[in-house]
Amino acid sequence: MPNYKHLIILVLSFGLAVVVLVHISPRFSPVPGRDSGVFLYMGSSILDGQIPYRDVWDHKPPAIFYLNALGLMIGNGSVWGVWFIQCLALAAAIYTEFMLLRRAFGDSVAILGVSLFVSSTLRWPAGDITNIVEFYALPIQFAVIFLFCYSETTIYRWSRSVSLSALGIGVAFLFFLRQNLVGIGVAIILHQTLGAVLSRQWRDYVRKQVPFWGGFSTTTVIVFGYFYAVGALDFFGDAAFRYNFSYSTVNVTLGMRLTSLFQGISLLSTTGLTWLMITGWCLAIFFLLKSQRQLTVFEGRLISIGCLGLPIEVLLTSLSGRTYSHYFLAWLPIASIMATFVLRVLLSPNQDNKSSFSSVPKKVKKVLSACLIIGMVTPPLAQRYFEVTRHILDNSSPPSPVISFIRNNTEEGDYVLMWGAETVYNFLAERQSPTRFVYQYPLYMKGYQSEEQINEFFNDLIRNCPNLIIDSSPSNNSIPPLDPQARANWESWAYQSLPGMEQVFQFIETHYVLDETVEGRDTEWPVYVLKENEANRCPMD
């Protein structure tokens, strides 16, 4: 393909990404979700010279924080820069998927496959594609699959080595976005290992593994080496690994994992992918076992990774037992590939696979394909733009009451503690948290929490004595309320309050007074203010 055609496809991919994501731009989604708020706060802290984990606590691996820092740098502190990075990520995913499917199935089927992917993205809940880890993984997942298929088909040894090294770097990047996003990488290693066992070509197997693990380990050493150099390696390991182990194991039952699995299947059914994905997976197994001569090498490798990768992705996604819809974005690359394979079988039958479609004229197939694309993309796109138009016409939406309250009642440099997991308001109101525990889940997580962490949190409150404490527990049962009577009835399946927290509650009751409430997420949040006679005693004795 000439270079100018690649440029045209890239421009079209970016334009399509903007169209798809306009409804989650800061213009229409002024207050990001909880996870996004933590990432934005962390990105802003990085630009201020702070180190993740050591200075600001979160349990995600570090890639998402530095992507947010890059976006905020591009946007000069504005969330628009992060949205621009999201558009680039989706454009890269669309472009890479098209090139992958085009190489395997041809132009027409590739366009249909991209349409499936785009329509699924359009139908996803808006809040669960906004600055979310799994969203940034999409282009890397497609790229990793492409690099693998290319490495299996190129005749040049040096080209294969470079591709496998880049593949290893890509899998490492997925790992440092979120550890359970490496499903495609696991599928590739399993495919290569099974191939070596069956063919007994162990020398070729080693030649493939060396560059792959070289790229993966080099990236890993750089990341761990950086945190070691800045004195944050222990903090990194504690938050990003020990906490996540507790998160995925403590009180998590088989029933919860099965519920998570069915939630993912249900969610994909709203995008139209579920049955196409399952049908494609079954067809791919049939073709691999019975009809390999009907497949090109590239196509065979592609659907092989789909067959291996789909159950692995499902397993990894279900480990935590949670049913957050953004988790299932990780299924989209393989799901769209498997669904596209169904369209390939229907619309591009070869001589050994006669079907009722084989006698259909090409012009009719093109018309049918165009109708299918319009039918897949138009309804969700129309729905999104109806929402956008309604938002534009409705100019009565007031600014967030929480942000307005914080700005009106504090000054720049004052500390504000968001009691719960609403760090986004620290970021949007430009007020710093008094502690690195910008949200307090780690202080309550069973199997992870410790009295040492609680003492650290307590000492931070004494030293920095926030001017405001806003209790978001009415919108979040994962944290205990500050009100003693409400706290007495609090319980949560994954979280508990240790005895050391009593000193924190006592400190707040002694030095703060319930002032009023402010409209938070769907309900009123109590606001505690520092007593007047205590304001001159900061830091506290």
Coordinates of C-alpha atoms in Angstrom, one line a residue:
M1 CA 0.0 0.0 0.0
P2 CA 1.5 3.4 -1.0
N3 CA 2.4 5.7 1.9
Y4 CA -0.2 8.3 1.0
K5 CA -2.9 5.7 1.5
H6 CA -1.6 4.9 5.0
L7 CA -1.7 8.6 5.8
I8 CA -5.3 8.8 4.5
I9 CA -6.3 5.9 6.7
L10 CA -4.5 7.4 9.7
V11 CA -6.3 10.7 9.2
L12 CA -9.7 9.0 8.8
S13 CA -9.0 6.9 11.9
F14 CA -8.3 10.0 14.0
G15 CA -11.4 11.7 12.6
L16 CA -13.5 8.6 13.4
A17 CA -12.0 8.5 16.9
V18 CA -13.0 12.1 17.5
V19 CA -16.5 11.4 16.3
V20 CA -16.8 8.4 18.6
L21 CA -15.4 10.1 21.7
V22 CA -16.8 13.6 21.4
H23 CA -19.5 12.7 23.9
I24 CA -16.9 12.1 26.6
S25 CA -15.0 15.2 26.0
P26 CA -14.6 17.7 28.9
R27 CA -17.3 19.8 27.3
F28 CA -19.9 17.2 27.9
S29 CA -18.4 15.2 30.8
P30 CA -17.0 18.0 33.1
V31 CA -16.6 15.7 36.2
P32 CA -14.7 12.5 35.4
G33 CA -15.3 9.2 37.3
R34 CA -13.6 8.0 40.4
D35 CA -10.8 6.1 38.7
S36 CA -10.1 8.8 36.2
G37 CA -10.0 11.4 39.0
V38 CA -7.2 9.5 40.7
F39 CA -5.3 9.2 37.5
L40 CA -5.6 12.9 36.8
Y41 CA -4.6 13.8 40.3
M42 CA -1.6 11.5 40.0
G43 CA -0.6 12.9 36.6
S44 CA -0.8 16.4 38.0
S45 CA 1.3 15.4 41.0
I46 CA 3.9 13.9 38.6
L47 CA 4.2 17.2 36.8
D48 CA 4.7 18.8 40.2
G49 CA 7.7 16.5 40.9
Q50 CA 6.0 13.9 43.1
I51 CA 6.5 10.2 42.7
P52 CA 3.7 7.7 42.3
Y53 CA 3.1 5.3 45.3
R54 CA 5.6 7.1 47.5
D55 CA 3.9 10.5 47.5
V56 CA 0.4 9.6 46.1
W57 CA -1.1 6.1 46.7
D58 CA -2.9 4.1 44.1
H59 CA -2.8 0.4 43.2
K60 CA -2.7 0.6 39.4
P61 CA 0.6 0.0 37.7
P62 CA 2.4 3.2 36.6
A63 CA 1.7 3.5 32.8
I64 CA -1.7 5.1 33.3
F65 CA -0.3 7.8 35.6
Y66 CA 2.4 8.9 33.1
L67 CA -0.2 8.9 30.2
N68 CA -2.3 11.3 32.3
A69 CA 0.8 13.4 33.0
L70 CA 1.6 13.6 29.3
G71 CA -2.0 14.6 28.5
L72 CA -2.0 17.3 31.2
M73 CA 1.3 18.6 29.9
I74 CA -0.1 18.7 26.3
G75 CA -3.2 20.5 27.6
N76 CA -1.3 22.9 29.8
G77 CA -3.1 21.4 32.8
S78 CA -6.4 20.9 31.1
V79 CA -8.3 17.6 30.8
W80 CA -8.6 18.3 27.1
G81 CA -5.0 17.1 26.7
V82 CA -5.9 13.7 28.3
W83 CA -9.0 13.5 26.0
F84 CA -6.7 14.1 23.0
I85 CA -4.5 11.2 24.1
Q86 CA -7.6 9.1 24.2
C87 CA -8.5 10.1 20.7
L88 CA -4.9 9.1 19.6
A89 CA -5.3 5.8 21.4
L90 CA -8.6 5.0 19.7
A91 CA -7.3 6.1 16.3
A92 CA -4.3 3.9 16.7
A93 CA -6.6 1.0 17.6
I94 CA -8.8 1.5 14.6
Y95 CA -5.8 1.9 12.2
T96 CA -4.0 -1.2 13.6
E97 CA -7.1 -3.3 13.5
F98 CA -7.8 -2.3 9.9
M99 CA -4.3 -3.2 8.8
L100 CA -4.5 -6.5 10.7
L101 CA -7.8 -7.6 9.4
R102 CA -7.0 -6.3 5.9
R103 CA -3.8 -8.5 5.8
A104 CA -5.8 -11.5 6.9
F105 CA -9.3 -11.1 5.3
G106 CA -9.1 -8.4 2.7
D107 CA -10.3 -4.8 2.5
S108 CA -14.1 -5.3 2.5
V109 CA -14.2 -7.7 5.5
A110 CA -11.7 -5.5 7.3
I111 CA -14.0 -2.5 7.0
L112 CA -16.8 -4.6 8.4
G113 CA -14.6 -5.7 11.3
V114 CA -13.6 -2.2 12.2
S115 CA -17.3 -1.2 12.0
L116 CA -18.0 -3.9 14.6
F117 CA -15.3 -2.6 16.9
V118 CA -16.4 1.1 16.5
S119 CA -20.1 0.3 17.0
S120 CA -19.2 -1.7 20.2
T121 CA -17.2 1.3 21.5
L122 CA -20.1 3.6 20.8
R123 CA -22.5 1.4 22.8
W124 CA -20.2 1.1 25.8
P125 CA -21.2 3.1 28.9
A126 CA -19.6 6.6 28.5
G127 CA -18.2 6.6 32.0
D128 CA -16.4 3.4 31.4
I129 CA -14.3 4.5 28.5
T130 CA -13.3 7.8 29.9
N131 CA -9.6 7.8 30.8
I132 CA -9.8 4.1 31.8
V133 CA -6.8 1.8 31.8
E134 CA -8.4 -0.8 29.5
F135 CA -9.2 1.8 26.9
Y136 CA -5.5 2.7 26.5
A137 CA -4.7 -1.0 26.1
L138 CA -6.8 -1.4 23.0
P139 CA -4.2 -0.2 20.4
I140 CA -1.4 -2.2 22.1
Q141 CA -3.5 -5.4 22.1
F142 CA -4.1 -5.0 18.4
A143 CA -0.5 -4.2 17.8
V144 CA 0.7 -7.2 19.7
I145 CA -1.5 -9.5 17.7
F146 CA -0.3 -7.9 14.4
L147 CA 3.4 -8.2 15.4
F148 CA 2.9 -11.9 16.2
C149 CA 1.2 -12.7 13.0
Y150 CA 3.8 -10.7 11.0
S151 CA 6.7 -12.5 12.8
E152 CA 5.2 -15.8 11.9
T153 CA 5.0 -15.0 8.2
T154 CA 8.0 -12.8 7.4
I155 CA 10.9 -14.6 5.6
Y156 CA 13.5 -12.3 7.1
R157 CA 15.1 -13.4 10.3
W158 CA 16.1 -9.9 11.4
S159 CA 12.6 -8.6 10.8
R160 CA 11.2 -11.4 12.9
S161 CA 13.5 -10.6 15.7
V162 CA 12.6 -7.0 15.7
S163 CA 8.9 -7.8 15.6
L164 CA 9.2 -10.2 18.5
S165 CA 11.2 -7.6 20.5
A166 CA 8.6 -5.0 19.9
L167 CA 6.0 -7.6 20.8
G168 CA 7.7 -8.1 24.2
I169 CA 7.8 -4.4 24.8
G170 CA 4.1 -4.2 24.0
V171 CA 3.2 -7.0 26.4
A172 CA 5.3 -5.3 29.1
F173 CA 3.4 -2.0 28.5
L174 CA 0.1 -3.9 28.9
F175 CA 1.4 -5.4 32.1
F176 CA 2.3 -1.9 33.4
L177 CA -1.1 -0.7 32.5
R178 CA -2.8 -3.5 34.4
Q179 CA -1.4 -6.9 35.2
N180 CA -4.3 -8.9 33.9
L181 CA -4.2 -7.3 30.5
V182 CA -1.5 -9.6 29.3
G183 CA -3.9 -12.3 28.1
I184 CA -2.9 -11.9 24.5
G185 CA 0.8 -12.2 25.4
V186 CA 0.0 -15.4 27.4
A187 CA -1.9 -16.8 24.4
I188 CA 1.1 -16.1 22.1
I189 CA 3.6 -17.8 24.4
L190 CA 1.2 -20.8 24.7
H191 CA 0.8 -20.9 21.0
Q192 CA 4.6 -20.9 20.4
T193 CA 5.1 -23.5 23.1
L194 CA 2.4 -25.9 21.8
G195 CA 3.9 -25.5 18.3
A196 CA 7.3 -26.4 19.5
V197 CA 6.0 -29.4 21.4
L198 CA 4.1 -30.7 18.4
S199 CA 6.8 -30.0 15.8
R200 CA 9.9 -30.6 18.1
Q201 CA 11.5 -27.5 16.5
W202 CA 13.1 -26.3 19.7
R203 CA 15.8 -24.3 18.1
D204 CA 13.3 -22.2 16.3
Y205 CA 11.3 -21.9 19.5
V206 CA 14.4 -20.5 21.4
R207 CA 15.0 -18.0 18.5
K208 CA 11.5 -16.7 19.1
Q209 CA 11.6 -16.5 22.8
V210 CA 15.0 -14.7 23.2
P211 CA 13.9 -11.4 21.4
F212 CA 10.4 -11.5 23.0
W213 CA 11.7 -11.9 26.5
G214 CA 14.5 -9.5 25.8
G215 CA 12.0 -6.7 24.9
F216 CA 9.8 -7.6 27.9
S217 CA 12.5 -7.9 30.5
T218 CA 14.3 -4.7 29.3
T219 CA 11.1 -2.7 29.7
T220 CA 10.5 -4.3 33.1
V221 CA 14.1 -3.6 34.3
I222 CA 13.7 0.1 33.3
V223 CA 10.4 0.5 35.2
F224 CA 11.6 -1.2 38.3
G225 CA 15.0 0.5 38.1
Y226 CA 13.4 3.9 38.0
F227 CA 11.3 3.3 41.1
Y228 CA 14.4 1.9 42.8
A229 CA 16.4 5.0 41.9
V230 CA 13.8 7.4 43.3
G231 CA 13.3 5.4 46.5
A232 CA 9.8 4.2 45.7
L233 CA 10.3 0.5 44.8
D234 CA 8.9 -0.8 48.1
F235 CA 5.9 1.5 47.8
F236 CA 5.4 0.4 44.2
G237 CA 5.5 -3.3 45.1
D238 CA 3.2 -2.9 48.1
A239 CA 0.5 -0.9 46.2
A240 CA 0.6 -2.4 42.7
F241 CA 1.1 -6.0 43.7
R242 CA 0.3 -6.8 47.3
Y243 CA -2.9 -4.7 47.3
N244 CA -4.1 -6.2 44.0
F245 CA -3.5 -9.7 45.3
S246 CA -5.8 -9.0 48.2
Y247 CA -8.3 -7.2 45.9
S248 CA -8.5 -10.4 43.7
T249 CA -8.6 -13.0 46.4
V250 CA -10.0 -11.8 49.7
N251 CA -13.7 -13.0 50.0
V252 CA -13.9 -13.5 46.3
T253 CA -15.9 -16.6 45.5
L254 CA -16.3 -18.8 42.5
G255 CA -19.9 -17.5 42.2
M256 CA -18.7 -13.9 42.1
R257 CA -16.2 -14.8 39.3
L258 CA -19.0 -16.5 37.3
T259 CA -21.2 -13.5 37.8
S260 CA -18.4 -11.4 36.4
L261 CA -18.2 -13.7 33.4
F262 CA -21.9 -13.4 32.7
Q263 CA -21.8 -9.7 33.2
G264 CA -19.2 -9.4 30.4
I265 CA -21.2 -11.7 28.1
S266 CA -24.3 -9.6 28.8
L267 CA -22.5 -6.3 28.2
L268 CA -21.1 -7.5 24.8
S269 CA -24.6 -8.7 23.8
T270 CA -25.7 -5.0 23.9
T271 CA -23.0 -4.3 21.4
G272 CA -24.0 -7.2 19.1
L273 CA -20.8 -9.0 19.6
T274 CA -21.6 -11.9 21.9
W275 CA -23.1 -14.4 19.4
L276 CA -20.8 -13.4 16.6
M277 CA -17.8 -13.8 18.9
I278 CA -18.9 -17.3 20.1
T279 CA -19.8 -18.4 16.5
G280 CA -16.5 -17.1 15.2
W281 CA -14.6 -18.9 18.0
C282 CA -16.4 -22.2 17.1
L283 CA -15.8 -21.7 13.4
A284 CA -12.2 -20.9 13.9
I285 CA -11.6 -24.1 15.9
F286 CA -13.4 -26.1 13.1
F287 CA -11.2 -24.5 10.4
L288 CA -8.0 -25.0 12.4
L289 CA -8.8 -28.7 13.0
K290 CA -10.4 -29.7 9.7
S291 CA -9.7 -27.1 7.0
Q292 CA -6.3 -25.6 7.5
R293 CA -5.6 -25.7 3.8
Q294 CA -8.3 -23.0 3.4
L295 CA -6.4 -20.5 5.5
T296 CA -3.3 -18.4 4.7
V297 CA -0.5 -18.6 7.3
F298 CA -1.3 -15.1 8.5
E299 CA -5.0 -15.8 8.8
G300 CA -4.3 -19.1 10.6
R301 CA -2.1 -17.5 13.1
L302 CA -4.7 -14.7 13.7
I303 CA -7.6 -17.0 14.5
S304 CA -5.3 -19.3 16.5
I305 CA -4.5 -16.5 18.8
G306 CA -8.2 -15.7 18.9
C307 CA -9.1 -19.2 19.9
L308 CA -6.4 -19.3 22.7
G309 CA -6.8 -15.7 23.7
L310 CA -10.5 -15.5 24.2
P311 CA -10.8 -17.9 27.2
I312 CA -7.6 -16.5 28.7
E313 CA -8.9 -13.0 28.6
V314 CA -12.2 -14.1 30.1
L315 CA -10.4 -15.9 32.9
L316 CA -8.1 -13.0 33.7
T317 CA -11.0 -10.5 33.6
S318 CA -13.1 -12.5 36.0
L319 CA -10.3 -13.1 38.6
S320 CA -11.4 -10.2 40.9
G321 CA -15.1 -11.1 40.8
R322 CA -16.0 -7.5 40.1
T323 CA -18.5 -6.6 37.4
Y324 CA -17.2 -3.1 36.4
S325 CA -18.0 -2.8 32.7
H326 CA -14.7 -1.2 31.8
Y327 CA -13.0 -4.5 32.7
F328 CA -14.6 -6.1 29.7
L329 CA -13.1 -3.7 27.2
A330 CA -10.2 -6.1 27.3
W331 CA -12.3 -8.6 25.4
L332 CA -13.0 -6.2 22.5
P333 CA -9.9 -6.9 20.3
I334 CA -10.3 -10.7 20.2
A335 CA -14.1 -10.5 20.2
S336 CA -14.1 -8.2 17.1
I337 CA -11.6 -10.5 15.4
M338 CA -13.6 -13.6 16.1
A339 CA -16.8 -11.8 14.9
T340 CA -15.0 -10.6 11.8
F341 CA -14.0 -14.2 11.0
V342 CA -17.7 -15.1 10.8
L343 CA -18.2 -12.3 8.2
R344 CA -15.1 -13.6 6.3
V345 CA -16.6 -17.1 6.1
L346 CA -20.0 -15.7 4.9
L347 CA -18.8 -13.1 2.5
S348 CA -15.5 -14.6 1.2
P349 CA -16.0 -18.3 0.8
N350 CA -13.3 -20.1 -1.1
Q351 CA -13.6 -23.0 -3.5
D352 CA -13.4 -25.6 -0.7
N353 CA -16.1 -23.9 1.3
K354 CA -19.1 -23.5 -1.0
S355 CA -22.0 -21.7 0.6
S356 CA -25.2 -19.9 -0.5
F357 CA -23.1 -16.7 -0.6
S358 CA -20.7 -18.1 -3.2
S359 CA -23.0 -17.4 -6.1
V360 CA -23.9 -13.8 -5.0
P361 CA -22.5 -11.2 -7.4
K362 CA -19.8 -9.0 -6.0
K363 CA -21.9 -5.8 -6.4
V364 CA -24.6 -7.3 -4.3
K365 CA -22.1 -8.3 -1.6
K366 CA -20.8 -4.7 -1.5
V367 CA -24.4 -3.4 -1.1
L368 CA -25.0 -5.9 1.7
S369 CA -21.8 -5.0 3.4
A370 CA -22.6 -1.3 3.2
C371 CA -26.1 -1.9 4.7
L372 CA -24.5 -4.0 7.4
I373 CA -22.0 -1.2 8.3
I374 CA -24.8 1.4 8.3
G375 CA -27.0 -0.8 10.5
M376 CA -24.2 -1.4 13.0
V377 CA -22.8 2.1 13.3
T378 CA -25.8 4.4 12.7
P379 CA -28.0 3.6 15.8
P380 CA -25.4 4.0 18.5
L381 CA -23.9 7.0 16.7
A382 CA -27.3 8.7 16.4
Q383 CA -28.0 8.0 20.1
R384 CA -24.7 9.6 21.1
Y385 CA -25.3 12.7 19.0
F386 CA -28.8 13.0 20.3
E387 CA -27.3 13.1 23.8
V388 CA -24.7 15.7 22.7
T389 CA -27.3 17.9 21.0
R390 CA -29.5 17.8 24.0
H391 CA -26.6 18.8 26.2
I392 CA -25.7 21.7 23.9
L393 CA -29.3 22.9 23.9
D394 CA -29.6 22.6 27.7
N395 CA -27.4 25.5 28.9
S396 CA -28.9 25.5 32.4
S397 CA -26.6 22.8 33.9
P398 CA -24.8 24.5 36.8
P399 CA -21.2 23.8 37.7
S400 CA -20.5 21.0 40.2
P401 CA -21.7 22.1 43.6
V402 CA -18.8 20.3 45.3
I403 CA -16.2 22.1 43.2
S404 CA -17.9 25.5 43.8
F405 CA -18.1 24.8 47.5
I406 CA -14.4 23.9 47.8
R407 CA -13.3 26.9 45.8
N408 CA -15.5 29.3 47.7
N409 CA -14.5 28.1 51.1
T410 CA -10.8 27.4 50.8
E411 CA -7.8 29.2 49.3
E412 CA -5.0 28.0 47.1
G413 CA -2.6 26.0 49.3
D414 CA -5.3 24.8 51.7
Y415 CA -5.8 21.1 52.1
V416 CA -9.0 19.3 51.5
L417 CA -9.7 15.7 52.4
M418 CA -12.2 13.8 50.3
W419 CA -13.4 11.1 52.7
G420 CA -13.9 8.2 50.3
A421 CA -12.7 7.8 46.7
E422 CA -13.6 11.2 45.2
T423 CA -10.0 12.4 44.4
V424 CA -11.4 14.0 41.3
Y425 CA -12.6 16.9 43.3
N426 CA -9.1 17.6 44.6
F427 CA -8.0 17.7 41.1
L428 CA -10.8 19.9 39.6
A429 CA -10.8 22.3 42.5
E430 CA -7.0 22.4 42.5
R431 CA -6.7 21.6 46.2
Q432 CA -4.2 19.2 47.5
S433 CA -5.0 16.1 49.6
P434 CA -3.4 16.3 53.1
T435 CA -2.2 12.7 52.8
R436 CA -0.8 10.3 50.1
F437 CA -3.9 8.2 50.8
V438 CA -5.9 10.4 48.5
Y439 CA -8.7 7.8 48.7
Q440 CA -8.9 5.5 51.7
Y441 CA -9.6 2.0 50.3
P442 CA -6.2 0.7 51.4
L443 CA -6.9 1.6 55.0
Y444 CA -10.0 -0.8 54.9
M445 CA -9.1 -3.5 52.4
K446 CA -9.1 -6.9 54.2
G447 CA -5.8 -8.7 53.9
Y448 CA -3.9 -5.5 53.1
Q449 CA -4.7 -2.9 55.7
S450 CA -2.3 -2.3 58.6
E451 CA -2.1 -0.2 61.7
E452 CA 1.1 1.3 60.4
Q453 CA -0.7 2.7 57.4
I454 CA -3.5 4.0 59.6
N455 CA -0.9 5.7 61.9
E456 CA 0.6 7.3 58.8
F457 CA -2.8 8.6 57.7
F458 CA -3.5 9.9 61.2
N459 CA -0.2 11.7 61.4
D460 CA -0.8 13.3 58.0
L461 CA -4.1 14.7 59.3
I462 CA -2.4 16.1 62.4
R463 CA 0.5 17.7 60.4
N464 CA -1.6 19.1 57.5
C465 CA -5.0 19.5 59.2
P466 CA -7.3 19.9 56.2
N467 CA -9.6 22.9 56.1
L468 CA -12.5 20.8 54.8
I469 CA -13.4 17.1 55.1
I470 CA -16.1 16.1 52.7
D471 CA -17.7 12.8 53.5
S472 CA -18.7 11.0 50.3
S473 CA -19.8 7.8 52.1
P474 CA -23.5 8.3 51.3
S475 CA -22.5 7.5 47.7
N476 CA -20.0 4.8 48.5
N477 CA -20.6 1.9 50.9
S478 CA -16.9 0.8 50.7
I479 CA -15.9 3.4 53.3
P480 CA -17.4 4.0 56.8
P481 CA -19.3 7.2 57.4
L482 CA -17.9 9.9 59.7
D483 CA -21.2 10.1 61.5
P484 CA -20.9 7.8 64.6
Q485 CA -24.5 6.5 64.4
A486 CA -24.3 5.7 60.7
R487 CA -20.8 4.2 61.2
A488 CA -22.2 1.8 63.8
N489 CA -24.3 0.1 61.2
W490 CA -21.6 0.1 58.4
E491 CA -20.4 -3.2 57.0
S492 CA -18.8 -4.2 53.7
W493 CA -17.9 -7.6 52.2
A494 CA -14.4 -6.6 51.2
Y495 CA -13.6 -3.8 53.7
Q496 CA -13.4 -3.4 57.4
S497 CA -12.3 -0.8 60.0
L498 CA -9.3 -1.7 62.2
P499 CA -9.2 -0.4 65.9
G500 CA -6.6 2.1 64.9
M501 CA -9.1 4.1 62.9
E502 CA -10.8 5.1 66.1
Q503 CA -8.1 7.7 66.7
V504 CA -8.9 9.1 63.3
F505 CA -12.6 9.3 64.0
Q506 CA -11.9 10.8 67.5
F507 CA -9.5 13.4 65.9
I508 CA -12.2 14.5 63.4
E509 CA -14.9 14.7 66.1
T510 CA -12.7 16.8 68.4
H511 CA -11.3 19.3 65.9
Y512 CA -14.0 19.5 63.2
V513 CA -17.7 20.4 63.2
L514 CA -20.4 19.3 60.8
D515 CA -21.2 22.5 58.9
E516 CA -23.6 21.7 56.1
T517 CA -24.2 19.3 53.2
V518 CA -23.3 19.7 49.5
E519 CA -24.8 17.9 46.5
G520 CA -22.5 15.1 45.6
R521 CA -23.0 12.1 43.4
D522 CA -26.7 11.5 43.5
T523 CA -27.1 12.5 47.1
E524 CA -26.0 15.0 49.8
W525 CA -22.5 14.8 51.3
P526 CA -21.8 16.0 54.8
V527 CA -19.1 18.7 55.1
Y528 CA -16.9 19.0 58.1
V529 CA -14.9 22.2 58.7
L530 CA -12.1 23.0 61.0
K531 CA -13.3 24.6 64.2
E532 CA -12.4 28.3 64.5
N533 CA -10.4 27.9 67.7
E534 CA -8.4 25.1 66.0
A535 CA -7.5 26.9 62.8
N536 CA -4.5 28.7 64.4
R537 CA -3.1 25.5 65.8
C538 CA -2.1 23.8 62.5
P539 CA -0.2 21.7 62.6
M540 CA -2.0 20.1 65.5
D541 CA -0.2 19.3 68.8

